Short mmCIF file of C-alpha atoms and ligand atoms in Angstrom, two decimals:
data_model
loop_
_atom_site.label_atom_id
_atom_site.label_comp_id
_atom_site.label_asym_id
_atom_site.label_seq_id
_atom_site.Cartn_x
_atom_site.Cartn_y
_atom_site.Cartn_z
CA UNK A 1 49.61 238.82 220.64
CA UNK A 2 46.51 241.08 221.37
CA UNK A 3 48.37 244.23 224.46
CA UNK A 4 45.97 244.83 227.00
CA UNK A 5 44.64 248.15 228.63
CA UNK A 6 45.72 249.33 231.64
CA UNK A 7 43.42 251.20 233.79
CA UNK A 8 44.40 254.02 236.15
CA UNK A 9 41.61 255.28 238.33
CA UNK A 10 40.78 257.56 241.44
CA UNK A 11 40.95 255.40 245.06
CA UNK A 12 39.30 257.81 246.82
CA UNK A 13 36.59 261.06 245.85
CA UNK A 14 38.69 262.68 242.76
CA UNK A 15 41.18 265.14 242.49
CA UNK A 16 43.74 261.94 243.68
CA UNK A 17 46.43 263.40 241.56
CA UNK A 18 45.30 261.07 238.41
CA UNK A 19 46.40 263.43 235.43
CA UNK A 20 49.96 264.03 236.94
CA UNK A 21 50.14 259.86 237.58
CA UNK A 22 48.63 259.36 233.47
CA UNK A 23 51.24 262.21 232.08
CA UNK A 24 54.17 260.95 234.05
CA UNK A 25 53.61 256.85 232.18
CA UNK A 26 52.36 258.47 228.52
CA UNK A 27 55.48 257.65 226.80
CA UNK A 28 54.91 253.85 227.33
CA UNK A 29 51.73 253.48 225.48
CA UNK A 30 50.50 254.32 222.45
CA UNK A 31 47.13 255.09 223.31
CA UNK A 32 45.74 257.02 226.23
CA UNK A 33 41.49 256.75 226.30
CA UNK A 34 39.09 258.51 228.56
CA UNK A 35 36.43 256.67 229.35
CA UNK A 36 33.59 258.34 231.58
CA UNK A 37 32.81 261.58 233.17
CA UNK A 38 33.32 265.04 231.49
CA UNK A 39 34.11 268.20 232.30
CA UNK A 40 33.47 267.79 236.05
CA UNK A 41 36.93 266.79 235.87
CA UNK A 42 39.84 268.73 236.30
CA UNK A 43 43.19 266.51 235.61
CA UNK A 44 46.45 268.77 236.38
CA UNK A 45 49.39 268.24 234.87
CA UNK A 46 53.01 270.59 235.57
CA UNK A 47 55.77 270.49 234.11
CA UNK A 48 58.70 273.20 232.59
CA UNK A 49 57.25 275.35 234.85
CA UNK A 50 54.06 275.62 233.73
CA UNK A 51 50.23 273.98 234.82
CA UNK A 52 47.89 272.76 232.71
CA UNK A 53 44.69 271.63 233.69
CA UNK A 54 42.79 269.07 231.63
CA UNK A 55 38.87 268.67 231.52
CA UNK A 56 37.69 266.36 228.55
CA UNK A 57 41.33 265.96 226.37
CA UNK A 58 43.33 262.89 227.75
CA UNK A 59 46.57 263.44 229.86
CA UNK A 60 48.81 261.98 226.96
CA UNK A 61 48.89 265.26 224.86
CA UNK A 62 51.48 266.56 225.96
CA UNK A 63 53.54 263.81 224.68
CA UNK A 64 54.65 263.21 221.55
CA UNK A 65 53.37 260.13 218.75
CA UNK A 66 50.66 259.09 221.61
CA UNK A 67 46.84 259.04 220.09
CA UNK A 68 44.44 260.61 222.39
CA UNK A 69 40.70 258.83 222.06
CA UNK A 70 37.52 260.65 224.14
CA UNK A 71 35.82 257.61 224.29
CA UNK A 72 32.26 256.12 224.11
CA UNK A 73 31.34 256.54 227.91
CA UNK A 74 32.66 260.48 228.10
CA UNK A 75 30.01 262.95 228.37
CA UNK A 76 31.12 266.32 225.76
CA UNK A 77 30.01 269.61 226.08
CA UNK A 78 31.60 271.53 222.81
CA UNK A 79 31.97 274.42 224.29
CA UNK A 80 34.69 273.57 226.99
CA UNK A 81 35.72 271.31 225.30
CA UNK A 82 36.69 274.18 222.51
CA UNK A 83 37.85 276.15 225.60
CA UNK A 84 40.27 273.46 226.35
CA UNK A 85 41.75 272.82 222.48
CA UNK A 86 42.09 276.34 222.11
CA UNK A 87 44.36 276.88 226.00
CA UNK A 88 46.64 273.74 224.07
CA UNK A 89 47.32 275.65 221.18
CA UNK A 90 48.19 278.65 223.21
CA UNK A 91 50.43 276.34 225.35
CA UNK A 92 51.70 275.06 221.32
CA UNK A 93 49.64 271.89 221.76
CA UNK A 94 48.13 271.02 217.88
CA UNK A 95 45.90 268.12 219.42
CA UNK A 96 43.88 267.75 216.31
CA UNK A 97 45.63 265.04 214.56
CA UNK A 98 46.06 263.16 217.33
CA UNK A 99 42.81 263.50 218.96
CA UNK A 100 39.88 261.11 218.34
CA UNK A 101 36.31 261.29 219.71
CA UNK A 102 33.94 258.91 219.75
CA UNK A 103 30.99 259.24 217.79
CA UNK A 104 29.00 257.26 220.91
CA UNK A 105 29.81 259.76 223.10
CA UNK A 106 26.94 262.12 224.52
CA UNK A 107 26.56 265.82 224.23
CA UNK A 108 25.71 268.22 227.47
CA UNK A 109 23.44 270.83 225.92
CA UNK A 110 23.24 274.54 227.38
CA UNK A 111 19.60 273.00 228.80
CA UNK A 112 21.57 270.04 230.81
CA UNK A 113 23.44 272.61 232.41
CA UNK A 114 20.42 274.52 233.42
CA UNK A 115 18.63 271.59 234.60
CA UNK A 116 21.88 270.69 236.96
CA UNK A 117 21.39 274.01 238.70
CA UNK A 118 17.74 274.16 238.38
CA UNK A 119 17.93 270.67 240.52
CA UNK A 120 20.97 271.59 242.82
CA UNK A 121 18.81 274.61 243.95
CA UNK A 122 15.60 272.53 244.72
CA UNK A 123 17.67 269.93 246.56
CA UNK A 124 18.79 272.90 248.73
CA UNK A 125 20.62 271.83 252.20
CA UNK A 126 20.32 268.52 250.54
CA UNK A 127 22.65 269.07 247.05
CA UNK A 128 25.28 267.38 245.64
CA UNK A 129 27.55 270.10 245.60
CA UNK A 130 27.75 269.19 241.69
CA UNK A 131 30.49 271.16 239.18
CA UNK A 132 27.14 272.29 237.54
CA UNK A 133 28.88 271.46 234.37
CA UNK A 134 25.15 269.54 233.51
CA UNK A 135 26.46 266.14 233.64
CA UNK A 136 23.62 264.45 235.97
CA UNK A 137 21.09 265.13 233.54
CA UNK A 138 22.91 264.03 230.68
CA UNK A 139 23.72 260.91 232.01
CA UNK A 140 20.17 260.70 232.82
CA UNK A 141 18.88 261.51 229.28
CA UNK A 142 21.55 258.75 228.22
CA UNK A 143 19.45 256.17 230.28
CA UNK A 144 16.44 257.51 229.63
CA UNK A 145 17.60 257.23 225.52
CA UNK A 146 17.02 260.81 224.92
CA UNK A 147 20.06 261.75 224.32
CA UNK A 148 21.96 263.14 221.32
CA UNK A 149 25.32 261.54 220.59
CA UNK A 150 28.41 263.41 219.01
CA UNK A 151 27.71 261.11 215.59
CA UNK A 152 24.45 262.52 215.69
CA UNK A 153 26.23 266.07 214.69
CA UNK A 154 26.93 264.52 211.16
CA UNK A 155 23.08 264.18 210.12
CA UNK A 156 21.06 266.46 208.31
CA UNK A 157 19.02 266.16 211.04
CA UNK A 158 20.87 267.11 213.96
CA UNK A 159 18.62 270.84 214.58
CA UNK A 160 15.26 269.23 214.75
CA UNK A 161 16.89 266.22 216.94
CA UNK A 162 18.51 269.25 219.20
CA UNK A 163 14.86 271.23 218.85
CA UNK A 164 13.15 268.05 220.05
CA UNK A 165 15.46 267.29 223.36
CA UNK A 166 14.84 271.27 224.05
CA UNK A 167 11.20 271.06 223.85
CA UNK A 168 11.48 267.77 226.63
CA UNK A 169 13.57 270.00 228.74
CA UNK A 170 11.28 273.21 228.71
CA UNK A 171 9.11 270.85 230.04
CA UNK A 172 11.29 269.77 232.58
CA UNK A 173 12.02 273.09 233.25
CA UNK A 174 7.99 273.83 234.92
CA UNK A 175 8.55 271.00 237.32
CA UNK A 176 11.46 272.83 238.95
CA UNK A 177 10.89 275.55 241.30
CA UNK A 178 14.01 277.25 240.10
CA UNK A 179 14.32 279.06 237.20
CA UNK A 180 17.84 278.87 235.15
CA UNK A 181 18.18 281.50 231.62
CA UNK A 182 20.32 279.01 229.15
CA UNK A 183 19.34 280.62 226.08
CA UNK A 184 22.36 282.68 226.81
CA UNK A 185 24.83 279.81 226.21
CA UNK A 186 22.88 278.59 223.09
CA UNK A 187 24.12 280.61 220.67
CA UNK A 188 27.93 279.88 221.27
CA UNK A 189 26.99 275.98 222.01
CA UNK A 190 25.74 276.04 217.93
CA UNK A 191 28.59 277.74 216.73
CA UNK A 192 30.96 275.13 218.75
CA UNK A 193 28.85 271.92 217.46
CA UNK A 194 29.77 273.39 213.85
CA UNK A 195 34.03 273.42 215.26
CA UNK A 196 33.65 270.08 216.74
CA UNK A 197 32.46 268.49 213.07
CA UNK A 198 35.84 269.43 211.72
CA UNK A 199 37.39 266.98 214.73
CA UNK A 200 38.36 263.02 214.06
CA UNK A 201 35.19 261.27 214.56
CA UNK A 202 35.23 257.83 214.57
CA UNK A 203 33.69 254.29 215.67
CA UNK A 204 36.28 254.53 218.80
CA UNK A 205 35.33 250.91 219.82
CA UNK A 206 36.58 249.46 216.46
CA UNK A 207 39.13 251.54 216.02
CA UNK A 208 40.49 250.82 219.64
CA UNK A 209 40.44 247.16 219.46
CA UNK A 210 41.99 247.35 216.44
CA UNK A 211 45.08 249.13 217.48
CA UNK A 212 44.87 246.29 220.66
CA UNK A 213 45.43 244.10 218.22
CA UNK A 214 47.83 245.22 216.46
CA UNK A 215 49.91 244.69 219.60
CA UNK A 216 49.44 248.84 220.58
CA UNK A 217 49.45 249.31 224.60
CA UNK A 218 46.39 251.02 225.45
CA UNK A 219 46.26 253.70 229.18
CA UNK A 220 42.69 254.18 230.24
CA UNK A 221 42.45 257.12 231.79
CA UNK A 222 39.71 257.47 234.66
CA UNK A 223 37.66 260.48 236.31
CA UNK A 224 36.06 261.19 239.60
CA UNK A 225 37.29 258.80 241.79
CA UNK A 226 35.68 255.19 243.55
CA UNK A 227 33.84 257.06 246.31
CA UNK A 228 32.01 259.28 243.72
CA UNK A 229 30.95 256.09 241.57
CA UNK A 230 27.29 255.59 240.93
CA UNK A 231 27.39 252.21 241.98
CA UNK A 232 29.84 251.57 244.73
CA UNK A 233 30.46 255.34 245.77
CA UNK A 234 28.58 257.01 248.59
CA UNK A 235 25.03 257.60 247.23
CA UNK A 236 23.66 260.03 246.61
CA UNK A 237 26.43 262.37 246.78
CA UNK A 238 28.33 260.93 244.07
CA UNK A 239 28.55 261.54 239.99
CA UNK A 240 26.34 259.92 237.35
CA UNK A 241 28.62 257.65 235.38
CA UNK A 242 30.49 254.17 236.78
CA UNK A 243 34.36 255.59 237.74
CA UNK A 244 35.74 252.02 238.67
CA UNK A 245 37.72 249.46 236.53
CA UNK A 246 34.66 247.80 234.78
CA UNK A 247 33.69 251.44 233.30
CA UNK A 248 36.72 251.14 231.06
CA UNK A 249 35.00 248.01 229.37
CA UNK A 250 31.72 249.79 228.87
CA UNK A 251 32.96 253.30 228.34
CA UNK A 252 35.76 252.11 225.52
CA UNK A 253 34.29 248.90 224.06
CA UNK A 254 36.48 246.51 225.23
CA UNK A 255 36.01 243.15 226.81
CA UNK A 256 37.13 242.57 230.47
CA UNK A 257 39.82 239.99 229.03
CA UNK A 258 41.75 242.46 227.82
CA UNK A 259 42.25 244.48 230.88
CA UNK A 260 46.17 244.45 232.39
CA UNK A 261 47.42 246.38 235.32
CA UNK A 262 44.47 248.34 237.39
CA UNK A 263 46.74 251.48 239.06
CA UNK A 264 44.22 252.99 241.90
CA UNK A 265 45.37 256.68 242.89
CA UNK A 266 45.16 257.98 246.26
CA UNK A 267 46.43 260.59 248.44
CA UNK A 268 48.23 260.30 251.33
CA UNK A 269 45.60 261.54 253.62
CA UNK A 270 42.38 262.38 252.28
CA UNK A 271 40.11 265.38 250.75
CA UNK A 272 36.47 265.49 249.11
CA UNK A 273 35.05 268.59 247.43
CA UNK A 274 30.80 269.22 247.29
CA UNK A 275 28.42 267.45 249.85
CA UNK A 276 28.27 263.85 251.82
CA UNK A 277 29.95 261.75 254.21
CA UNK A 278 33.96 261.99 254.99
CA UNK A 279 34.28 259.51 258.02
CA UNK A 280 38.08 261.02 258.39
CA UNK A 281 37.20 264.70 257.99
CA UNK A 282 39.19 267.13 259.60
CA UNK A 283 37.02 269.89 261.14
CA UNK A 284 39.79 272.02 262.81
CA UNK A 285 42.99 273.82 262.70
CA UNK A 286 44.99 270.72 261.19
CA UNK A 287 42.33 270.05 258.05
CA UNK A 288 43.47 273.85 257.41
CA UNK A 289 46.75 273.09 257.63
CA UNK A 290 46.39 270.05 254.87
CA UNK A 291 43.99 272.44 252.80
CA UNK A 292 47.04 275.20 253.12
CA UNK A 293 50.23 272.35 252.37
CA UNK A 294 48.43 270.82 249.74
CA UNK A 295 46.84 273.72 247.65
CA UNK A 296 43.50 271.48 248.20
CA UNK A 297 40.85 273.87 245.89
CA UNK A 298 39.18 272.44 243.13
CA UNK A 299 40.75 272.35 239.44
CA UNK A 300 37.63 272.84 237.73
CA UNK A 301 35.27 274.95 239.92
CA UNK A 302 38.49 276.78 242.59
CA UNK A 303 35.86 275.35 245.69
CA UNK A 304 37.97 274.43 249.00
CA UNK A 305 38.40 270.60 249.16
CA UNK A 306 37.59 269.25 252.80
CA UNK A 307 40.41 267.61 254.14
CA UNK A 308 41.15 264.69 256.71
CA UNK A 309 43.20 261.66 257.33
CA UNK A 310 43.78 258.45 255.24
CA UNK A 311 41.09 256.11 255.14
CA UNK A 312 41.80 252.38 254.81
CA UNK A 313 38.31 250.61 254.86
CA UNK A 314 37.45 253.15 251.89
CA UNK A 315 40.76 252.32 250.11
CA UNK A 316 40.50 248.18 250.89
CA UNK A 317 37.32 249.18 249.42
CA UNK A 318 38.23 250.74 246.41
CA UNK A 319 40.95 247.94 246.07
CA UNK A 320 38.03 244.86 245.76
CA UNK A 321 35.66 246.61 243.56
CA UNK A 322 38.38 247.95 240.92
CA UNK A 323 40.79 244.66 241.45
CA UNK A 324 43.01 247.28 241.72
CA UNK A 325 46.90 245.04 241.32
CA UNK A 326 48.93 248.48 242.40
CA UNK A 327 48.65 251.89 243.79
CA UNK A 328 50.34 254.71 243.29
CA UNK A 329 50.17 257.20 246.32
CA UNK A 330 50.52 260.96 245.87
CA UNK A 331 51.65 264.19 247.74
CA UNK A 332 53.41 262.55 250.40
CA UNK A 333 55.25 266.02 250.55
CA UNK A 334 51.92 267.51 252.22
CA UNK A 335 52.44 265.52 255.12
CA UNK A 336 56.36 266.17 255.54
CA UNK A 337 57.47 267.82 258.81
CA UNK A 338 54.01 266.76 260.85
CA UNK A 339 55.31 265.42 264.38
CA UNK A 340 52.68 262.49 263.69
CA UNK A 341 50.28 261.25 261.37
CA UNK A 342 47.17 259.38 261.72
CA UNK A 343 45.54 256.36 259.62
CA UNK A 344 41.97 255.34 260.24
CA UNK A 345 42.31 251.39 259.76
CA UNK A 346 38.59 250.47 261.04
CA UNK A 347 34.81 251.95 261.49
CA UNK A 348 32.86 251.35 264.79
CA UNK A 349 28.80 251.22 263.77
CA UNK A 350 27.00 250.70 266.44
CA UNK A 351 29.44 249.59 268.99
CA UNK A 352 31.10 246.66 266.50
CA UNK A 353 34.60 247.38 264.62
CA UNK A 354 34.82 246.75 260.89
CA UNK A 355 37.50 246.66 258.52
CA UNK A 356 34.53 246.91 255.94
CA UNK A 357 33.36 249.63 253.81
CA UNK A 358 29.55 249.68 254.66
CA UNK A 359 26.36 250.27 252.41
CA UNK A 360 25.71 253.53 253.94
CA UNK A 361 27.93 256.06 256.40
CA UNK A 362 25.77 256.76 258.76
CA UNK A 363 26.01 259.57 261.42
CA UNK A 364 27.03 257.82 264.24
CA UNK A 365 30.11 255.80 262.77
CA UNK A 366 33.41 256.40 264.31
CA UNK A 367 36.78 256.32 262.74
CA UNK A 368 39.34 253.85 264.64
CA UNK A 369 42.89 255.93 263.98
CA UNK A 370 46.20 254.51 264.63
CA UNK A 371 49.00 256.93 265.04
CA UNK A 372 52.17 256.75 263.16
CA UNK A 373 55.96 258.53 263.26
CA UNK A 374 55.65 261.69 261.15
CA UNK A 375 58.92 262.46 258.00
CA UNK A 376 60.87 265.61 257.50
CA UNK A 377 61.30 267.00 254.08
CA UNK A 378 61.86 264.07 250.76
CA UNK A 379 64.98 265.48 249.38
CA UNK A 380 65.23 264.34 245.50
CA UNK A 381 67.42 261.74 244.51
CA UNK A 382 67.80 260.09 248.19
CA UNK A 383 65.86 257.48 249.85
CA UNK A 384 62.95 258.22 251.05
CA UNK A 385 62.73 258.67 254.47
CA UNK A 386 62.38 255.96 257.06
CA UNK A 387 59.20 256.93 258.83
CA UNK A 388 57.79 257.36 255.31
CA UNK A 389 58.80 253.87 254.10
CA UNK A 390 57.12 252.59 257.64
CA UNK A 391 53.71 254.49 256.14
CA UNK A 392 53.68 253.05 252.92
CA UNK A 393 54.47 249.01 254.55
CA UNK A 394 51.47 249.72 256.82
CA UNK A 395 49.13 250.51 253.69
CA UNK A 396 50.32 247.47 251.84
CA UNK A 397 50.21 245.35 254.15
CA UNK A 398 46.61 246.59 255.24
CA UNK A 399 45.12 246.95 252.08
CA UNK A 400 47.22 243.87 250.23
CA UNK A 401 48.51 245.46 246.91
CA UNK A 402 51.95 246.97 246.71
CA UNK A 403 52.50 250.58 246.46
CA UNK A 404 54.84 251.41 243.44
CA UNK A 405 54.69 254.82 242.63
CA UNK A 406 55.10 257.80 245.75
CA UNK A 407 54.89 261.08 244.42
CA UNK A 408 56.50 263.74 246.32
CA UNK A 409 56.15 266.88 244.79
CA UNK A 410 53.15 268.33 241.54
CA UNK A 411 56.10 268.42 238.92
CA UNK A 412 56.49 265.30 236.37
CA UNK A 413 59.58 264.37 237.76
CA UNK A 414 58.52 264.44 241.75
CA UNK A 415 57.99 260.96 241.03
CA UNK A 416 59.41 257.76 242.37
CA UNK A 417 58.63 254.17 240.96
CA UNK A 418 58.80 251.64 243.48
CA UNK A 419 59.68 248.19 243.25
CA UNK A 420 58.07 246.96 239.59
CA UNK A 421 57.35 249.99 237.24
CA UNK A 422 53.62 250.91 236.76
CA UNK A 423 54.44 250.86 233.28
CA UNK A 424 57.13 248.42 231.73
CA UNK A 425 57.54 248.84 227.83
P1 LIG B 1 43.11 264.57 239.31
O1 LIG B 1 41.75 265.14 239.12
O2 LIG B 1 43.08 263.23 239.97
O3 LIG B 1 43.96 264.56 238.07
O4 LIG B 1 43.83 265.54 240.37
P2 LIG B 1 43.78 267.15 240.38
O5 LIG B 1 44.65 267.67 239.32
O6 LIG B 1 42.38 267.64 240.43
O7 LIG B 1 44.37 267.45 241.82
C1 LIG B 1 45.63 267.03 242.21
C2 LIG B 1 46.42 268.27 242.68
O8 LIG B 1 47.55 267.86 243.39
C3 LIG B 1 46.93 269.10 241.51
O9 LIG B 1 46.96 270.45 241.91
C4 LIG B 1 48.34 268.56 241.31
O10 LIG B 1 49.21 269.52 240.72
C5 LIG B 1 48.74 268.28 242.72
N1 LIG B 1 49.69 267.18 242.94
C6 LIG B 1 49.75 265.98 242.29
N2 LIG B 1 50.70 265.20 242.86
C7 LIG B 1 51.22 265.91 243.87
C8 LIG B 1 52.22 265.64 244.85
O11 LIG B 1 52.81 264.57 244.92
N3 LIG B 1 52.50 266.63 245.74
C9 LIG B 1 51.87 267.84 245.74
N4 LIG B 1 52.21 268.73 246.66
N5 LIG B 1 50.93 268.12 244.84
C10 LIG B 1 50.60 267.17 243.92
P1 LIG B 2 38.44 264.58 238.85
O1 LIG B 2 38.41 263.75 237.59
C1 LIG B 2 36.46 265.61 242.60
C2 LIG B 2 32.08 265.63 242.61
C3 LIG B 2 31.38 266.95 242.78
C4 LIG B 2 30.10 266.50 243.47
C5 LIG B 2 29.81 265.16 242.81
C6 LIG B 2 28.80 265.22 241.67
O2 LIG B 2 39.11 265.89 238.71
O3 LIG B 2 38.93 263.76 240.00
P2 LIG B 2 28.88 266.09 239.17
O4 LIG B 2 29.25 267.43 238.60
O5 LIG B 2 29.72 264.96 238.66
O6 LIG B 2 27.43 265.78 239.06
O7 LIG B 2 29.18 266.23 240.74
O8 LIG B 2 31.06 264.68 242.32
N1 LIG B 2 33.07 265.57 241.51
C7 LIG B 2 34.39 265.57 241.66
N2 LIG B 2 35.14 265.68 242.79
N3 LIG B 2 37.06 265.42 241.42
C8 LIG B 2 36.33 265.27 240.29
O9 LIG B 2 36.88 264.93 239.09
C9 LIG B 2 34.93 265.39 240.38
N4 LIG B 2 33.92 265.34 239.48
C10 LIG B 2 32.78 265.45 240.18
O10 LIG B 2 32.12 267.84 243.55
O11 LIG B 2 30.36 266.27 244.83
MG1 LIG B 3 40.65 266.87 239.59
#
């Protein structure tokens, strides 16, 4: 019989602890597939001792026998990308035989990058707070079928197709008030198009239903997080590309029949890094404190994360549109030794409580908080502890999927699976 793809995806607005969840349940699949976003991510992964952070390779290469696929919906830019294959190698990481990338997948030219600062500086007080890693407008040239694709590398054609997308942008370029130099970057963005030709690529969406076929478990591996989706997140401070479950079908070429388990990542408070609304935000001495406990600055650009509490009408949320079946719930350690801990369960707009997620956060709604008992430390190998186990009842039962996976620590094996495995073999 035909396995399925599982999907494991951000709850919340990134940085949920998704590369640590994807590294720990590797070993049980033989495929792990990346499906949107680029390198605005930042997936961390520690273990021996050492960190690793991951941009545009899947979490699964650190494991042995598992093929790694950048699929159709990932946005490339070769030069980080080479960045990233060449800090694996130093680690003793070969990834290229086990690395495929799609041949649908777009490339970020030096130009997008310039043209995500160019508009990030005329939005002013109004910006994104983008990575500037130039994925807006190559998401945008991808609609706007402009783009160049990673197959398009293998024609004889590829410099006047590159010429011609340079030309639109120069254009683009005098309706900006800011200036950005890119011909800087060009030279080295050439040089790593010519690398990137010697990689595996392939027709990812035949190949990967293929190997579902063949009865081969498949991990899709998400980026960003719900909150930052272009659909359903909290426009327009979110990211270009679709972040929730049905992103997987478009992003890999698969049919939503064949998706499995949908794992949603969260944190057990909250944090969000660039601009827009954070209903639970902490704005004093105890968002410092979380910021401080939980290391909360950026893996891919070092910026502080904001911090606040746990946020159930954006998790029920994230929980409908993803049909998210479990959730795995991360750095519960950050929150150890706090006398109490609060969980907003409701928003008041406009005098009225709602347990909903609304179309827009608008400056006048109010967090409804409910305080609960606070844990000590989470010593390995005992229960956890009581107060703890009273937390994670009062998400379930709010939200209605089970939690079974608590992480309590960044290392692979702070990790405890909870009543059925995310992953059974
Ligand atoms: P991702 O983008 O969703 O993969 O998450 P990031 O790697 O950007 O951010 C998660 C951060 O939290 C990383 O620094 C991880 O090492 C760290 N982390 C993950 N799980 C835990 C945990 O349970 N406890 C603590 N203290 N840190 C964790
Ligand atoms: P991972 O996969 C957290 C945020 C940016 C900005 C907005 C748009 O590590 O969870 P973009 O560069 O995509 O145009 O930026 O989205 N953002 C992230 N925040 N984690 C990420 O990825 C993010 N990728 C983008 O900070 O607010
Ligand atoms: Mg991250």
């Amino acid at each position: 019989m035909a396995a399925k793809v599982d999907v494991i995806l951000g709850a919340q607005w990134g940085d949920e602890g998704k590369g640590k969840v994807v590294d720990v349940v590797a070993p049980d699949y033989a495929v792990i597939a990346r499906f949107q976003g680029g390198p605005n991510a930042g997936h961390t992964l520690i273990f021996d001792g050492k960190k690793h952070v991951l941009h545009t390779i899947p979490s699964g290469v650190f494991r042995e026998g598992i093929w790694n696929l950048v699929g159709n919906g990932v946005v490339i830019d070769p030069v980080v990308f080479l960045r990233e294959v060449k800090s694996l190698d130093d680690a003793g990481v070969d990834v290229r035989p086990r690395l495929l990338i799609s041949r649908r997948a777009h490339l970020i030219l030096p130009t997008h990058r310039a043209l995500d600062a160019a508009s990030e500086a005329d939005k002013g007080q109004g910006k994104i707070g983008s990575t500037l890693k130039g994925i807006g407008p190559t998401y945008m040239d991808k609609t706007g079928r402009n783009g160049l694709r990673i197959g398009d590398i293998e024609r004889p054609d590829f410099m006047e197709r590159y010429r011609a997308l340079v030309a639109k942008h120069e254009r683009l370029f005098g309706i900006h008030d800011h200036q950005v130099d890119w011909r800087a970057n060009e030279a080295e963005w050439l040089q790593a198009v010519e690398t990137l030709r010697s990689f595996q690529l392939v027709d990812s969406e035949q190949w990967l239903n293929e190997r579902l076929a063949a009865g081969d478990r498949v991990m899709a591996e998400g980026a960003q997080g719900t909150l930052l989706d272009i659909d359903f997140g909290t426009y327009p401070f979110v990211t270009s590309s679709n972040t929730i479950s049905a992103g997987a079908c478009t992003g890999l070429g698969i049919g939503p029949s064949r998706i499995g388990r949908v794992i949603g990542i969260f944190k057990a408070y909250c944090t969000r890094v660039g601009s827009g609304p954070f209903p639970t935000e902490l704005h004093d001495a105890q968002g410092e404190a979380l910021r401080k406990a939980g290391n909360e600055f950026g893996a891919t650009t070092g910026r502080p994360r904001r911090c606040g509490w746990l946020d159930l009408p954006a998790l029920r949320f994230a929980v409908m549109v993803n049909g998210i079946t479990e959730l795995a719930m991360m750095k519960a350690d950050v929150l150890s030794g706090m006398g109490s801990v609060r969980v907003c369960t409701a928003y008041r707009i406009d005098g009225k409580e709602t347990p909903n997620f609304p179309y827009e956060l608008s400056e006048g709604l109010q967090p409804c908080y409910t305080e609960l008992e606070g844990w000590g430390a989470i010593n390995p190998g005992e229960a956890l502890p009581a107060a703890l186990e009273h937390y994670i009842a009062f998400i379930e039962k709010a939200v209605g999927v089970p939690v079974c996976l608590v992480s309590t620590g960044p290392d692979r094996t702070a990790t405890i699976m909870r009543g059925p495995e995310v992953a059974t073999r």
